[in-house]
mmCIF file of C-alpha atoms in Angstrom:
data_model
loop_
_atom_site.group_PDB
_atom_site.id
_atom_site.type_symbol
_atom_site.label_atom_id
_atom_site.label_comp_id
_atom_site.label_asym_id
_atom_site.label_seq_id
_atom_site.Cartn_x
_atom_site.Cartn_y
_atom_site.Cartn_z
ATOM 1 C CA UNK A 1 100.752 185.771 159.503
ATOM 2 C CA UNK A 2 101.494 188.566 162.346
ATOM 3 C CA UNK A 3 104.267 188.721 160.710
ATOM 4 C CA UNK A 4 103.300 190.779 157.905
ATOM 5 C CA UNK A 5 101.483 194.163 158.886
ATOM 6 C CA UNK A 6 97.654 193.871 158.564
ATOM 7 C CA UNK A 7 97.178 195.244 155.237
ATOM 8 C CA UNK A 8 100.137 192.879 153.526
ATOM 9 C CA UNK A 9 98.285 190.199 155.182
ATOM 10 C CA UNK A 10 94.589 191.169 153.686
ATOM 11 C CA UNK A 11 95.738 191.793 150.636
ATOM 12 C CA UNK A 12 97.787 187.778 149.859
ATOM 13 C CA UNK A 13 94.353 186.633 151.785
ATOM 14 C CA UNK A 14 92.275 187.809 149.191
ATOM 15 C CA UNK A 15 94.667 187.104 146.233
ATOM 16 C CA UNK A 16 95.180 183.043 147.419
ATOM 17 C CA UNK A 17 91.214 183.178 147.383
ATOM 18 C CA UNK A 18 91.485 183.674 143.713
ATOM 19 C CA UNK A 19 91.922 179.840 141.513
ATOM 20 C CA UNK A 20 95.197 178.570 141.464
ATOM 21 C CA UNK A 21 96.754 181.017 143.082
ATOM 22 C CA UNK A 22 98.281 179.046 146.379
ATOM 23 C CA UNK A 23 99.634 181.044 149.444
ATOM 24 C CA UNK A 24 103.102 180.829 148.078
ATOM 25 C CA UNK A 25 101.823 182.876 144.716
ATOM 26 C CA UNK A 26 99.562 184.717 147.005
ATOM 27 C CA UNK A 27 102.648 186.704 148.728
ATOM 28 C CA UNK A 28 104.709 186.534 145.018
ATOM 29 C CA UNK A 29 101.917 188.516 143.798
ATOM 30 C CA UNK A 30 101.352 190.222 147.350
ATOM 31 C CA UNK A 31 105.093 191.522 147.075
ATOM 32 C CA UNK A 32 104.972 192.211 143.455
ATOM 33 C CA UNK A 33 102.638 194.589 144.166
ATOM 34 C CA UNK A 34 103.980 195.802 146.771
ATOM 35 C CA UNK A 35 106.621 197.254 144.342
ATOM 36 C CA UNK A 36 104.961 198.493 141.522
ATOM 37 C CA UNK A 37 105.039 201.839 140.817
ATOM 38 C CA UNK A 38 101.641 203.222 142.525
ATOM 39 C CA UNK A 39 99.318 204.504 139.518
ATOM 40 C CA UNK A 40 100.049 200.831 137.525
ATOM 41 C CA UNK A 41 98.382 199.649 141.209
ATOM 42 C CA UNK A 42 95.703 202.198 140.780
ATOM 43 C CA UNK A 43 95.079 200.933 136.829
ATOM 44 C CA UNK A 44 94.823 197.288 138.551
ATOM 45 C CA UNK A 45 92.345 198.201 141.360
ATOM 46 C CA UNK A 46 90.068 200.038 138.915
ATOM 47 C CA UNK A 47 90.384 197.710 135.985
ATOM 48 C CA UNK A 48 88.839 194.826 138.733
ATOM 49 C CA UNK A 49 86.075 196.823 140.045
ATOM 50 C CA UNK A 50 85.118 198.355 136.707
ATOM 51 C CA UNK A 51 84.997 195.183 134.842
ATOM 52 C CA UNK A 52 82.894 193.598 137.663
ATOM 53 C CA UNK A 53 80.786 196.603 138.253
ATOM 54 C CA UNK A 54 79.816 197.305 134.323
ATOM 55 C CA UNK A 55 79.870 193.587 133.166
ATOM 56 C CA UNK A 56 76.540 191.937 131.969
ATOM 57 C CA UNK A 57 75.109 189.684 129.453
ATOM 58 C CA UNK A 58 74.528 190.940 125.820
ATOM 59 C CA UNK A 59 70.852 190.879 125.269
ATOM 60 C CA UNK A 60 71.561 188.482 122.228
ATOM 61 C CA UNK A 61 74.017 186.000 122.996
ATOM 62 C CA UNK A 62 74.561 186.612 126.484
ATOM 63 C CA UNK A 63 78.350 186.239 126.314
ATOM 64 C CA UNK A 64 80.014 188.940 128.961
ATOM 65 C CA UNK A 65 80.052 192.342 127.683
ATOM 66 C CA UNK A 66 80.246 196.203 128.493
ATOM 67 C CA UNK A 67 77.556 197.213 126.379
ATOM 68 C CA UNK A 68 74.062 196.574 125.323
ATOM 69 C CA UNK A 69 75.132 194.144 122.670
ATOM 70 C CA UNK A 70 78.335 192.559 122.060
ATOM 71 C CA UNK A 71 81.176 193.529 119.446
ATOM 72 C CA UNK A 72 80.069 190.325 117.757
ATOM 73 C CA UNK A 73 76.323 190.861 117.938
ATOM 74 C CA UNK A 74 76.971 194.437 116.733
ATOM 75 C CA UNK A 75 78.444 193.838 114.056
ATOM 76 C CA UNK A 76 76.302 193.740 110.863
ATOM 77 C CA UNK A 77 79.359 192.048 108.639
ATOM 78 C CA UNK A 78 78.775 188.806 110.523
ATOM 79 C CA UNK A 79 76.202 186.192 109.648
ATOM 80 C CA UNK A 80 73.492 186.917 112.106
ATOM 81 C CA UNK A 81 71.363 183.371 110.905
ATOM 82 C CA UNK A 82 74.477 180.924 111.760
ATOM 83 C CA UNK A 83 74.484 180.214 115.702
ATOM 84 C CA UNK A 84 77.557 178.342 117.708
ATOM 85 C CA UNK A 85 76.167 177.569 120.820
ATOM 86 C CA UNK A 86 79.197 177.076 123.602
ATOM 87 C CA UNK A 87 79.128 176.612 127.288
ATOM 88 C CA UNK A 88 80.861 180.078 127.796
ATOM 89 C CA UNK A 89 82.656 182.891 126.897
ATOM 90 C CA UNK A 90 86.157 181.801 127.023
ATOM 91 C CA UNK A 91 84.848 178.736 124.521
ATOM 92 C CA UNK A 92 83.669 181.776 122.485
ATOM 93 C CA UNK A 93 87.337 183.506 122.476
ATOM 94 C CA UNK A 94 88.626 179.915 121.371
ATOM 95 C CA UNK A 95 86.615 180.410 118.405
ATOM 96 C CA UNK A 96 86.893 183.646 117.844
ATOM 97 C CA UNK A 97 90.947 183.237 117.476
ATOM 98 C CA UNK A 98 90.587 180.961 114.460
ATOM 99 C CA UNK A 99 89.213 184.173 113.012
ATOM 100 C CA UNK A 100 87.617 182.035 110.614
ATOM 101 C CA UNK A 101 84.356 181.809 111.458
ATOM 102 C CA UNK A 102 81.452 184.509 110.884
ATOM 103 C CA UNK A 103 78.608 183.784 112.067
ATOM 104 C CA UNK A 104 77.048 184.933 115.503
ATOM 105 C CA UNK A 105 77.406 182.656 118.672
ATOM 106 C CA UNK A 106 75.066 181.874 121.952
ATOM 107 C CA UNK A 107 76.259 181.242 125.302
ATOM 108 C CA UNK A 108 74.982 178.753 127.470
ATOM 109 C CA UNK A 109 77.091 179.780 130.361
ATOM 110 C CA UNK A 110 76.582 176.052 131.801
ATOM 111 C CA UNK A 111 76.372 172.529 130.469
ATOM 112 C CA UNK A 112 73.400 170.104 131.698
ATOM 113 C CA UNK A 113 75.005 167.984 134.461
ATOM 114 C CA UNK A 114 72.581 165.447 136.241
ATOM 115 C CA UNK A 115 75.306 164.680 138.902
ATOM 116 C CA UNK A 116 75.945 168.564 139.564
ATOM 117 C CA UNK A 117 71.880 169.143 139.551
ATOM 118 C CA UNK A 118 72.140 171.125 136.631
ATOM 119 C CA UNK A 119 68.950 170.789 134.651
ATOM 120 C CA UNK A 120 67.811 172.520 130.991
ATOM 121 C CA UNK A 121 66.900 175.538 133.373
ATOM 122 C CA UNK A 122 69.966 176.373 134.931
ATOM 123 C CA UNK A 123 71.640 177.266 131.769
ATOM 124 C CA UNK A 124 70.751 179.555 129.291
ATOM 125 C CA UNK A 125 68.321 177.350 126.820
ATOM 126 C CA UNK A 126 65.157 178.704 126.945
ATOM 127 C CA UNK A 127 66.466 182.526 125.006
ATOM 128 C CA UNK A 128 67.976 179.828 122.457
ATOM 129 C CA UNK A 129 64.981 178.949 121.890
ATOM 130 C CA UNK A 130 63.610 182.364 121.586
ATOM 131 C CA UNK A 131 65.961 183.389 119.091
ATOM 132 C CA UNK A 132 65.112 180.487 116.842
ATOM 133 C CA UNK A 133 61.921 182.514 115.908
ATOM 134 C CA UNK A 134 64.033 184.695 113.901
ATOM 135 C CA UNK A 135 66.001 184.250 110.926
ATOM 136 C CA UNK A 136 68.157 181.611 111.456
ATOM 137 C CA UNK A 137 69.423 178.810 109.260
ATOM 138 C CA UNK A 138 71.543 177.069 111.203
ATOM 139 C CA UNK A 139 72.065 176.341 114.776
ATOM 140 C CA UNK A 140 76.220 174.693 115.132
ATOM 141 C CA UNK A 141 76.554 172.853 118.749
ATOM 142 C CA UNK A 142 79.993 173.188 120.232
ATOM 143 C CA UNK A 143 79.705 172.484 123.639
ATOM 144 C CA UNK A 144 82.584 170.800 124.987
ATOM 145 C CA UNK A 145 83.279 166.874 124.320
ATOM 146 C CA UNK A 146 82.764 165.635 128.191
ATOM 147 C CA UNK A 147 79.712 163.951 129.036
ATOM 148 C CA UNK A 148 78.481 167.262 130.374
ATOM 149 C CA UNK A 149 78.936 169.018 127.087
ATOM 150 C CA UNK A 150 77.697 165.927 124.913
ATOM 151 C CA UNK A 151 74.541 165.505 127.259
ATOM 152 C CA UNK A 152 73.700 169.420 126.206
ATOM 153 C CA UNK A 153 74.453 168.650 122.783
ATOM 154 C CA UNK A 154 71.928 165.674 122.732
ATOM 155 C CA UNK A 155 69.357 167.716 124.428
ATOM 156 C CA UNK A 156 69.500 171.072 122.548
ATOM 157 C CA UNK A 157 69.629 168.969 119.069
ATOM 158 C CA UNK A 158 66.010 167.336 120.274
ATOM 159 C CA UNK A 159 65.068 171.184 120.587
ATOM 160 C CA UNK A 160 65.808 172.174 117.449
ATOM 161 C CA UNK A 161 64.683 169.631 115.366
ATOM 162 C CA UNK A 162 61.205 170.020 115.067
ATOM 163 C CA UNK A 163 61.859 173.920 114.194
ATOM 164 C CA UNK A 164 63.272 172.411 110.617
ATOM 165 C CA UNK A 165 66.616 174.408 111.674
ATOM 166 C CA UNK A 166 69.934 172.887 110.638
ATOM 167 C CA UNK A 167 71.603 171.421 113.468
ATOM 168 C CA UNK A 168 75.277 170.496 113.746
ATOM 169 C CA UNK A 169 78.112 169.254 115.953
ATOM 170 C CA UNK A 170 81.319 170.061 115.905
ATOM 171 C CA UNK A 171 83.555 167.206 114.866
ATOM 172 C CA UNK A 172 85.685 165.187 117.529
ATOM 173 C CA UNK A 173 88.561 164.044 116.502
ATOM 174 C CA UNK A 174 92.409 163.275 116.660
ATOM 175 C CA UNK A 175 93.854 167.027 117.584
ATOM 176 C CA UNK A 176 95.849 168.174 114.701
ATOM 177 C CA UNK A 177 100.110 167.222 115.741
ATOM 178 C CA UNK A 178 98.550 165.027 117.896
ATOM 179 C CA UNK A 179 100.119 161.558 118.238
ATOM 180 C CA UNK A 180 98.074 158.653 118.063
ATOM 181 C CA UNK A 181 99.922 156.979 120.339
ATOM 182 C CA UNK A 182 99.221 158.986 123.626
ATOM 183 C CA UNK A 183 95.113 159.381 122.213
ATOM 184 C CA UNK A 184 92.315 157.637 124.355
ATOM 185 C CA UNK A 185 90.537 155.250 122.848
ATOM 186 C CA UNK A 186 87.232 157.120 122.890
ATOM 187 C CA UNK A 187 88.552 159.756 120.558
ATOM 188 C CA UNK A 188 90.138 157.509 118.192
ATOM 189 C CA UNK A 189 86.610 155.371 117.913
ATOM 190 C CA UNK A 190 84.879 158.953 116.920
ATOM 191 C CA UNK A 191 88.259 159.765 114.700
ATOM 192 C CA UNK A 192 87.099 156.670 112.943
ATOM 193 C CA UNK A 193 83.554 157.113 112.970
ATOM 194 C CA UNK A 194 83.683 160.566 111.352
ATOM 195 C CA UNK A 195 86.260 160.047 108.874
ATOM 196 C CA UNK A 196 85.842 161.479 105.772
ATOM 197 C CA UNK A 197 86.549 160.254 102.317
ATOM 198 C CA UNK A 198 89.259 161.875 100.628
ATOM 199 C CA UNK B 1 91.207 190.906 121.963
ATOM 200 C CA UNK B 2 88.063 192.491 120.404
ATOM 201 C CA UNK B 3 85.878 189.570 120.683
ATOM 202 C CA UNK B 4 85.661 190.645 124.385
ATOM 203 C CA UNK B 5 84.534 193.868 125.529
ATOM 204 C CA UNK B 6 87.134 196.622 126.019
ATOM 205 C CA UNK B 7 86.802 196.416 130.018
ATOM 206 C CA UNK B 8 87.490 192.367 129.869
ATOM 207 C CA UNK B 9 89.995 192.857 127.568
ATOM 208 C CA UNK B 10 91.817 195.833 130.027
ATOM 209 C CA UNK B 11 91.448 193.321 133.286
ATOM 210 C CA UNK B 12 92.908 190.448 131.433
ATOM 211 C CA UNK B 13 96.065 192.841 130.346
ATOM 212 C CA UNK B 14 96.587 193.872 133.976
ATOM 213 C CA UNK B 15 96.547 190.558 135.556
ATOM 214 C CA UNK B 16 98.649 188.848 132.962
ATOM 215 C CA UNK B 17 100.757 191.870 133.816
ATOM 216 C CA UNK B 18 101.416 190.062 137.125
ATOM 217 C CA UNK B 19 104.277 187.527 137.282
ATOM 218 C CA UNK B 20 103.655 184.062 137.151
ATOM 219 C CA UNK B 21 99.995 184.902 135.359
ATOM 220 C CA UNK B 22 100.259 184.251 131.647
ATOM 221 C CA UNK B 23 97.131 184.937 129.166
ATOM 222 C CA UNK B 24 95.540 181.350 129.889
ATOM 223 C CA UNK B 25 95.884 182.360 133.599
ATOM 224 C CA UNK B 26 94.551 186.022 133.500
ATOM 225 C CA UNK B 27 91.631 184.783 131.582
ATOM 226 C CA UNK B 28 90.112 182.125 133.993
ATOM 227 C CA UNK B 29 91.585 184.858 136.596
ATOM 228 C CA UNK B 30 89.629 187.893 134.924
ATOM 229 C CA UNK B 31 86.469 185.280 134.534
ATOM 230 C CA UNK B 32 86.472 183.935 138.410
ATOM 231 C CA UNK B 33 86.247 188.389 139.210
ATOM 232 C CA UNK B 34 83.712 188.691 137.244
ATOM 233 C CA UNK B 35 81.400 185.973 138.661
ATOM 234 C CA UNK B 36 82.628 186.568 142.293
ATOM 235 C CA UNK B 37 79.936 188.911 144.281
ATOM 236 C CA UNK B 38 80.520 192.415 143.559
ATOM 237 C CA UNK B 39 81.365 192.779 147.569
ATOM 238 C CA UNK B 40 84.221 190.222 147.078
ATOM 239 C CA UNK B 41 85.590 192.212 144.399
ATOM 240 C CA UNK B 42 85.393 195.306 145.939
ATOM 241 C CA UNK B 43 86.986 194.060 148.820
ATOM 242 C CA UNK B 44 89.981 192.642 146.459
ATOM 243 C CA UNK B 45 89.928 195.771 144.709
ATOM 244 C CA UNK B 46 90.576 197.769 148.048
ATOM 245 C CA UNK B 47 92.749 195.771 149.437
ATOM 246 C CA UNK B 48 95.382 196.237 146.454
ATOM 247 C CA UNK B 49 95.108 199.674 146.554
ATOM 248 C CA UNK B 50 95.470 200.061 150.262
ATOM 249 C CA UNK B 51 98.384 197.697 150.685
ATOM 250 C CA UNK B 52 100.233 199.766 147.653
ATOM 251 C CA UNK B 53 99.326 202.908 149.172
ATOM 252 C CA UNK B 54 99.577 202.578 153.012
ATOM 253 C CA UNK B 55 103.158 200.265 152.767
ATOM 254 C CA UNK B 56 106.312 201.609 152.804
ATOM 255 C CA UNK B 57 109.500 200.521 155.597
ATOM 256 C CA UNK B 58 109.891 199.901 159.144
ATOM 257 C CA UNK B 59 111.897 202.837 160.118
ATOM 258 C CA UNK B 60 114.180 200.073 162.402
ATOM 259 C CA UNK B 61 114.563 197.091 160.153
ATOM 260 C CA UNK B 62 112.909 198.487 156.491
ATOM 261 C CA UNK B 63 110.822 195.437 156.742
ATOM 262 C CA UNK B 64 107.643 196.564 154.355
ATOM 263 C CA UNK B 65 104.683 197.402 156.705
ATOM 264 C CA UNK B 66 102.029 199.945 157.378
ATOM 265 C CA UNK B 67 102.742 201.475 160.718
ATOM 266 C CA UNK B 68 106.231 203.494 161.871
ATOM 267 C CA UNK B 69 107.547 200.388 163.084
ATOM 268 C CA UNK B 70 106.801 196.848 161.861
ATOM 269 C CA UNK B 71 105.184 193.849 164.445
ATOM 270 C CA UNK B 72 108.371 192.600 165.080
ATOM 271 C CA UNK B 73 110.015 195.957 166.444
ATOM 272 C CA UNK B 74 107.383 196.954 167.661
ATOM 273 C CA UNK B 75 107.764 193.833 170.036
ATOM 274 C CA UNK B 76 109.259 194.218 173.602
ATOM 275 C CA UNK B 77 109.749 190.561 173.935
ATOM 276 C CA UNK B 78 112.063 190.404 171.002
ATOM 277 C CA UNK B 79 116.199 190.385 171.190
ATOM 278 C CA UNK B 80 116.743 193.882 169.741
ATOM 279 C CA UNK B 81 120.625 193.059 170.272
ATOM 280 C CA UNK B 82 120.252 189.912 167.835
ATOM 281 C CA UNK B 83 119.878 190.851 163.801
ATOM 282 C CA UNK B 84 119.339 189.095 161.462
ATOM 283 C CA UNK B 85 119.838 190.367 157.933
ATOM 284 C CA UNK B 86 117.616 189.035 155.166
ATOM 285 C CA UNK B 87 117.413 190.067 151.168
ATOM 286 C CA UNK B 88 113.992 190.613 151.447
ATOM 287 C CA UNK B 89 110.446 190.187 153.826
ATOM 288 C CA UNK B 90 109.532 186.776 152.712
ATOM 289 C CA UNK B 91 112.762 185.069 153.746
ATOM 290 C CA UNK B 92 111.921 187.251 157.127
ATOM 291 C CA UNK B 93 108.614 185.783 156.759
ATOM 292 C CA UNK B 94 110.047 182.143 156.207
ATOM 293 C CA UNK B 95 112.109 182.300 159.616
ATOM 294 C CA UNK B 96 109.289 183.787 161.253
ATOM 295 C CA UNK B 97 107.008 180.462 160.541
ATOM 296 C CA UNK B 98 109.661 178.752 162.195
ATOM 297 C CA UNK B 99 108.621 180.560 165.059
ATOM 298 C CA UNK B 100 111.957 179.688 167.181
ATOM 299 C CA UNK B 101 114.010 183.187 166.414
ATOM 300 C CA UNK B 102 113.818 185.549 168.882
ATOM 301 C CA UNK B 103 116.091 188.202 167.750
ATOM 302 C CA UNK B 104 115.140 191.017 165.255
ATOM 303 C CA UNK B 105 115.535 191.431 161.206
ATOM 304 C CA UNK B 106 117.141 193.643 159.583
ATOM 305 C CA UNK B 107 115.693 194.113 155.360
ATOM 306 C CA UNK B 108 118.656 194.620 152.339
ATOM 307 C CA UNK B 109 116.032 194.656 149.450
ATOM 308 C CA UNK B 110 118.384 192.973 147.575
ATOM 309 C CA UNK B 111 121.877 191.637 147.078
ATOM 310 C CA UNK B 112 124.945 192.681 146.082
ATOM 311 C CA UNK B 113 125.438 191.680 142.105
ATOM 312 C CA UNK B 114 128.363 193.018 139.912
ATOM 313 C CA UNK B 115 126.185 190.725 137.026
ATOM 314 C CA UNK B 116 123.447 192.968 137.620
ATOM 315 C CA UNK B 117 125.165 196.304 138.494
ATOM 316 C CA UNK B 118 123.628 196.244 142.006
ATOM 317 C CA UNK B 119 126.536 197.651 144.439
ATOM 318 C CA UNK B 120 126.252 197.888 148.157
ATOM 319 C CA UNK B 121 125.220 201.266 147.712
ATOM 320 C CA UNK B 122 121.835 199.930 145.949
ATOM 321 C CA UNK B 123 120.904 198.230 149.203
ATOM 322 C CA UNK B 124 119.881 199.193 152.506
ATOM 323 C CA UNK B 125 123.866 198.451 153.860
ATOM 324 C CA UNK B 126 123.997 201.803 155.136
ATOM 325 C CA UNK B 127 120.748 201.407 157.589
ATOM 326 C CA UNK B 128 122.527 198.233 158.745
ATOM 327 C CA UNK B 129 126.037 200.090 159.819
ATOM 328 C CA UNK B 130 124.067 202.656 161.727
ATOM 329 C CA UNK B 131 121.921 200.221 163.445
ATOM 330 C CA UNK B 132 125.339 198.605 164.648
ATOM 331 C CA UNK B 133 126.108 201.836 167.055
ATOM 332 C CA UNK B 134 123.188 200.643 168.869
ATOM 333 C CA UNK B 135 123.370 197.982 171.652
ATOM 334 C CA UNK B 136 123.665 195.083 169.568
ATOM 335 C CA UNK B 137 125.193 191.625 170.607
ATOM 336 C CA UNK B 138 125.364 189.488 167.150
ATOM 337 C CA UNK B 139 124.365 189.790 163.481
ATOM 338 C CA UNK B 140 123.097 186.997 161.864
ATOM 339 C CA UNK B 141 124.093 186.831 157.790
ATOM 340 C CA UNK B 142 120.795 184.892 156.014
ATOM 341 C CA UNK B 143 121.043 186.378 152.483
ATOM 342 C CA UNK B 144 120.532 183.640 150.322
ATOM 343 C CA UNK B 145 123.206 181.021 149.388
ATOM 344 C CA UNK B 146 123.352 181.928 145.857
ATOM 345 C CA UNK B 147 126.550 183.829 144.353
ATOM 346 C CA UNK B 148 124.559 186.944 145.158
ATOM 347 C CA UNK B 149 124.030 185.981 148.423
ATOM 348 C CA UNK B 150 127.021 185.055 149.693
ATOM 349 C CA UNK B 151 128.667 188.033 148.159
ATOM 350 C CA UNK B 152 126.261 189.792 149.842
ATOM 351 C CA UNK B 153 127.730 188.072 153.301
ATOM 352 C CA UNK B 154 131.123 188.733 152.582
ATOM 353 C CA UNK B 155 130.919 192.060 152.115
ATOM 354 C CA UNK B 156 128.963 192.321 155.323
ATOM 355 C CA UNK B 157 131.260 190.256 157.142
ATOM 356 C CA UNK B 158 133.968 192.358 156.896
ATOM 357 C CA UNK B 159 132.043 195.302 157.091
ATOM 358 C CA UNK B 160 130.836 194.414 160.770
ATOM 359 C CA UNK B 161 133.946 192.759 162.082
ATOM 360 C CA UNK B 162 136.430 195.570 162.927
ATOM 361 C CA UNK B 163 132.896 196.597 165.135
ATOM 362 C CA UNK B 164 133.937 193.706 167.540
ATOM 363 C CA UNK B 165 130.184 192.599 167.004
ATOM 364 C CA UNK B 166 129.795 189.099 166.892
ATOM 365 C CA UNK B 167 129.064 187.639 163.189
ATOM 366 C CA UNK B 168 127.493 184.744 161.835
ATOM 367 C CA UNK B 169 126.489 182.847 158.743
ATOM 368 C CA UNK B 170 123.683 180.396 158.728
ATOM 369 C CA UNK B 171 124.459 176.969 158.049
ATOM 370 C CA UNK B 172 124.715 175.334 154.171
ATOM 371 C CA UNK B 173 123.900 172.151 153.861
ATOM 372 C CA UNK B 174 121.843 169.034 153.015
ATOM 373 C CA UNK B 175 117.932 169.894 153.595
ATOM 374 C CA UNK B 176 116.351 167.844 156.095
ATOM 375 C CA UNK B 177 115.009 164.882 154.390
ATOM 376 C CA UNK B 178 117.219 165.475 151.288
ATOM 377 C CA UNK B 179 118.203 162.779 149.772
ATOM 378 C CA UNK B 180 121.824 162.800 149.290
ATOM 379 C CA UNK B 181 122.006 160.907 145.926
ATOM 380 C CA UNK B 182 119.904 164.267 144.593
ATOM 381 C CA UNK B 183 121.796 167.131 145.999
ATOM 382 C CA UNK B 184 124.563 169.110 143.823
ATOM 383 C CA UNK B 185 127.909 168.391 144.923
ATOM 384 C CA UNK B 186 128.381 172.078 145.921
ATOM 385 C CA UNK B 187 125.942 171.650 148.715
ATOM 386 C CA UNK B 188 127.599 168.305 149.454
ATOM 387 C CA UNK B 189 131.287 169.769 149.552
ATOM 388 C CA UNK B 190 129.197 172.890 152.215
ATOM 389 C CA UNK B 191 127.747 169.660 154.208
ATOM 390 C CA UNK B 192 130.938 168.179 154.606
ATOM 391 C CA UNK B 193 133.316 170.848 155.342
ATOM 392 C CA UNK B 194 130.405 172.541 158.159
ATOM 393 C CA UNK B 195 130.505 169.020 159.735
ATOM 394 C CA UNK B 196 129.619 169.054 163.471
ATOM 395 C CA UNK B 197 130.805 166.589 166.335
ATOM 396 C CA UNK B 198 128.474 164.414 167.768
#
């Protein structure tokens, strides 16, 4: 690329390391940039270091937060003994957009994977645990439905058993609109399984 | 956005700011920063910032780049007397990978549009006419061959003409490997009339 002075090159380098974002993007963005007016570039830089820089786990659900605890955690309106364990925070955003539910959420960030060597340990299972010694009623599994997320399901439901804790699964299903003609089989055997009597 | 924390929430605005990044984008974007080393980031970070700040054009061809003159004017080896004028430094960047032009570039940042209000004034014309009372041989039109484009090399056409200076139009036709059944007739009708003896 000695085409392109050295800092135009650097800079689509380091944006085509970032997930799909190919070479071609890479000098869209490059150029883009380029172009902006400079204190929007300034806003950009910062907002990327300061996010990375101040970013940590909340010290109850260790979702990704700026603070100590997380808006969710913090807030005393929500129902602090109903948990909705997920793999990570962007599964927690899903959630949080149905704006329906109100209880407090734990993140795994990880699912068990024996072909990735990713044991009970590598995610975040044992401060589950920990914070089934408080008050909680009831702890709602909704790890995703690949074998990954089903293998953690399996596992953390054996965990919580013997604590006399609720457990529960989120249902699988037919996706609402969706056609039954383009749905794998697997799905519409656990559409049937869990169907409910009207 | 408030079940994410107010610094997650500002680096997913900014990146789905970019083009080509919508909100599902900018949120695995904004996640992949925030797991990447804080080194890597910072690196990223800088290399926005310097790009925007250190950029601005070649004072020969208005190529962007980061010292007075750009690589390729910079470059003894290079036909200074050939030009070729581009609409902007990635279709300079897309003849350079061809790596068989010799001559030099010369940057519109733009084309001429009456649909968008942009008049030859709007792009660097002007730069071009006074690079003409240099020692140059030929000028090369590669604007693109939209209506823009070719308005563009109209207007340039008879602009450099009554200089005596050689001008030239890149070819229009079928792509190599195109398959003709696929192409628009337009292109076909360009193919046909630019026909060359074998």
């Amino acid at each position: 690329m000695d085409y392109y002075s050295s800092q135009i090159s650097r800079l689509i380098e380091q944006l085509s390391g970032l997930p799909g974002i190919g070479p071609k993007s890479a000098q869209r963005l490059a150029f883009h940039i380029l172009n902006m007016p400079e204190e929007n570039v300034e806003k950009l830089s910062r907002s990327i270091l300061d996010a990375r820089q101040n970013i940590h786990y909340c010290k109850e659900c260790l979702t990704l937060t700026d603070d100590e605890l997380c808006p969710i955690c913090k807030n005393p309106q929500r129902d602090h003994s109903v948990i909705m364990v997920v793999e990570d925070t962007r599964d927690l955003a899903a959630y949080e957009k149905t704006g329906k539910y109100e209880g407090v959420y734990h993140v795994l960030h990880g699912a068990i994977s024996p072909m990735l060597g990713i044991g009970p340990n590598d995610i975040k299972l044992k401060e589950l645990i920990h914070r089934l010694e408080g008050d909680v009623r009831e702890v709602i599994i909704a790890t995703n439905s690949s074998l990954e997320g089903e293998t953690t399901a399996m596992y953390i439901s054996k965990l919580v058993k013997p604590t006399g804790i609720k457990v529960s699964r989120i249902a699988s299903g037919v996706p609402v609109g969706g056609d039954l003609e383009y749905i794998d089989e697997v799905t519409l055997l656990r559409a049937l399984e869990g169907r409910v009597e009207l």
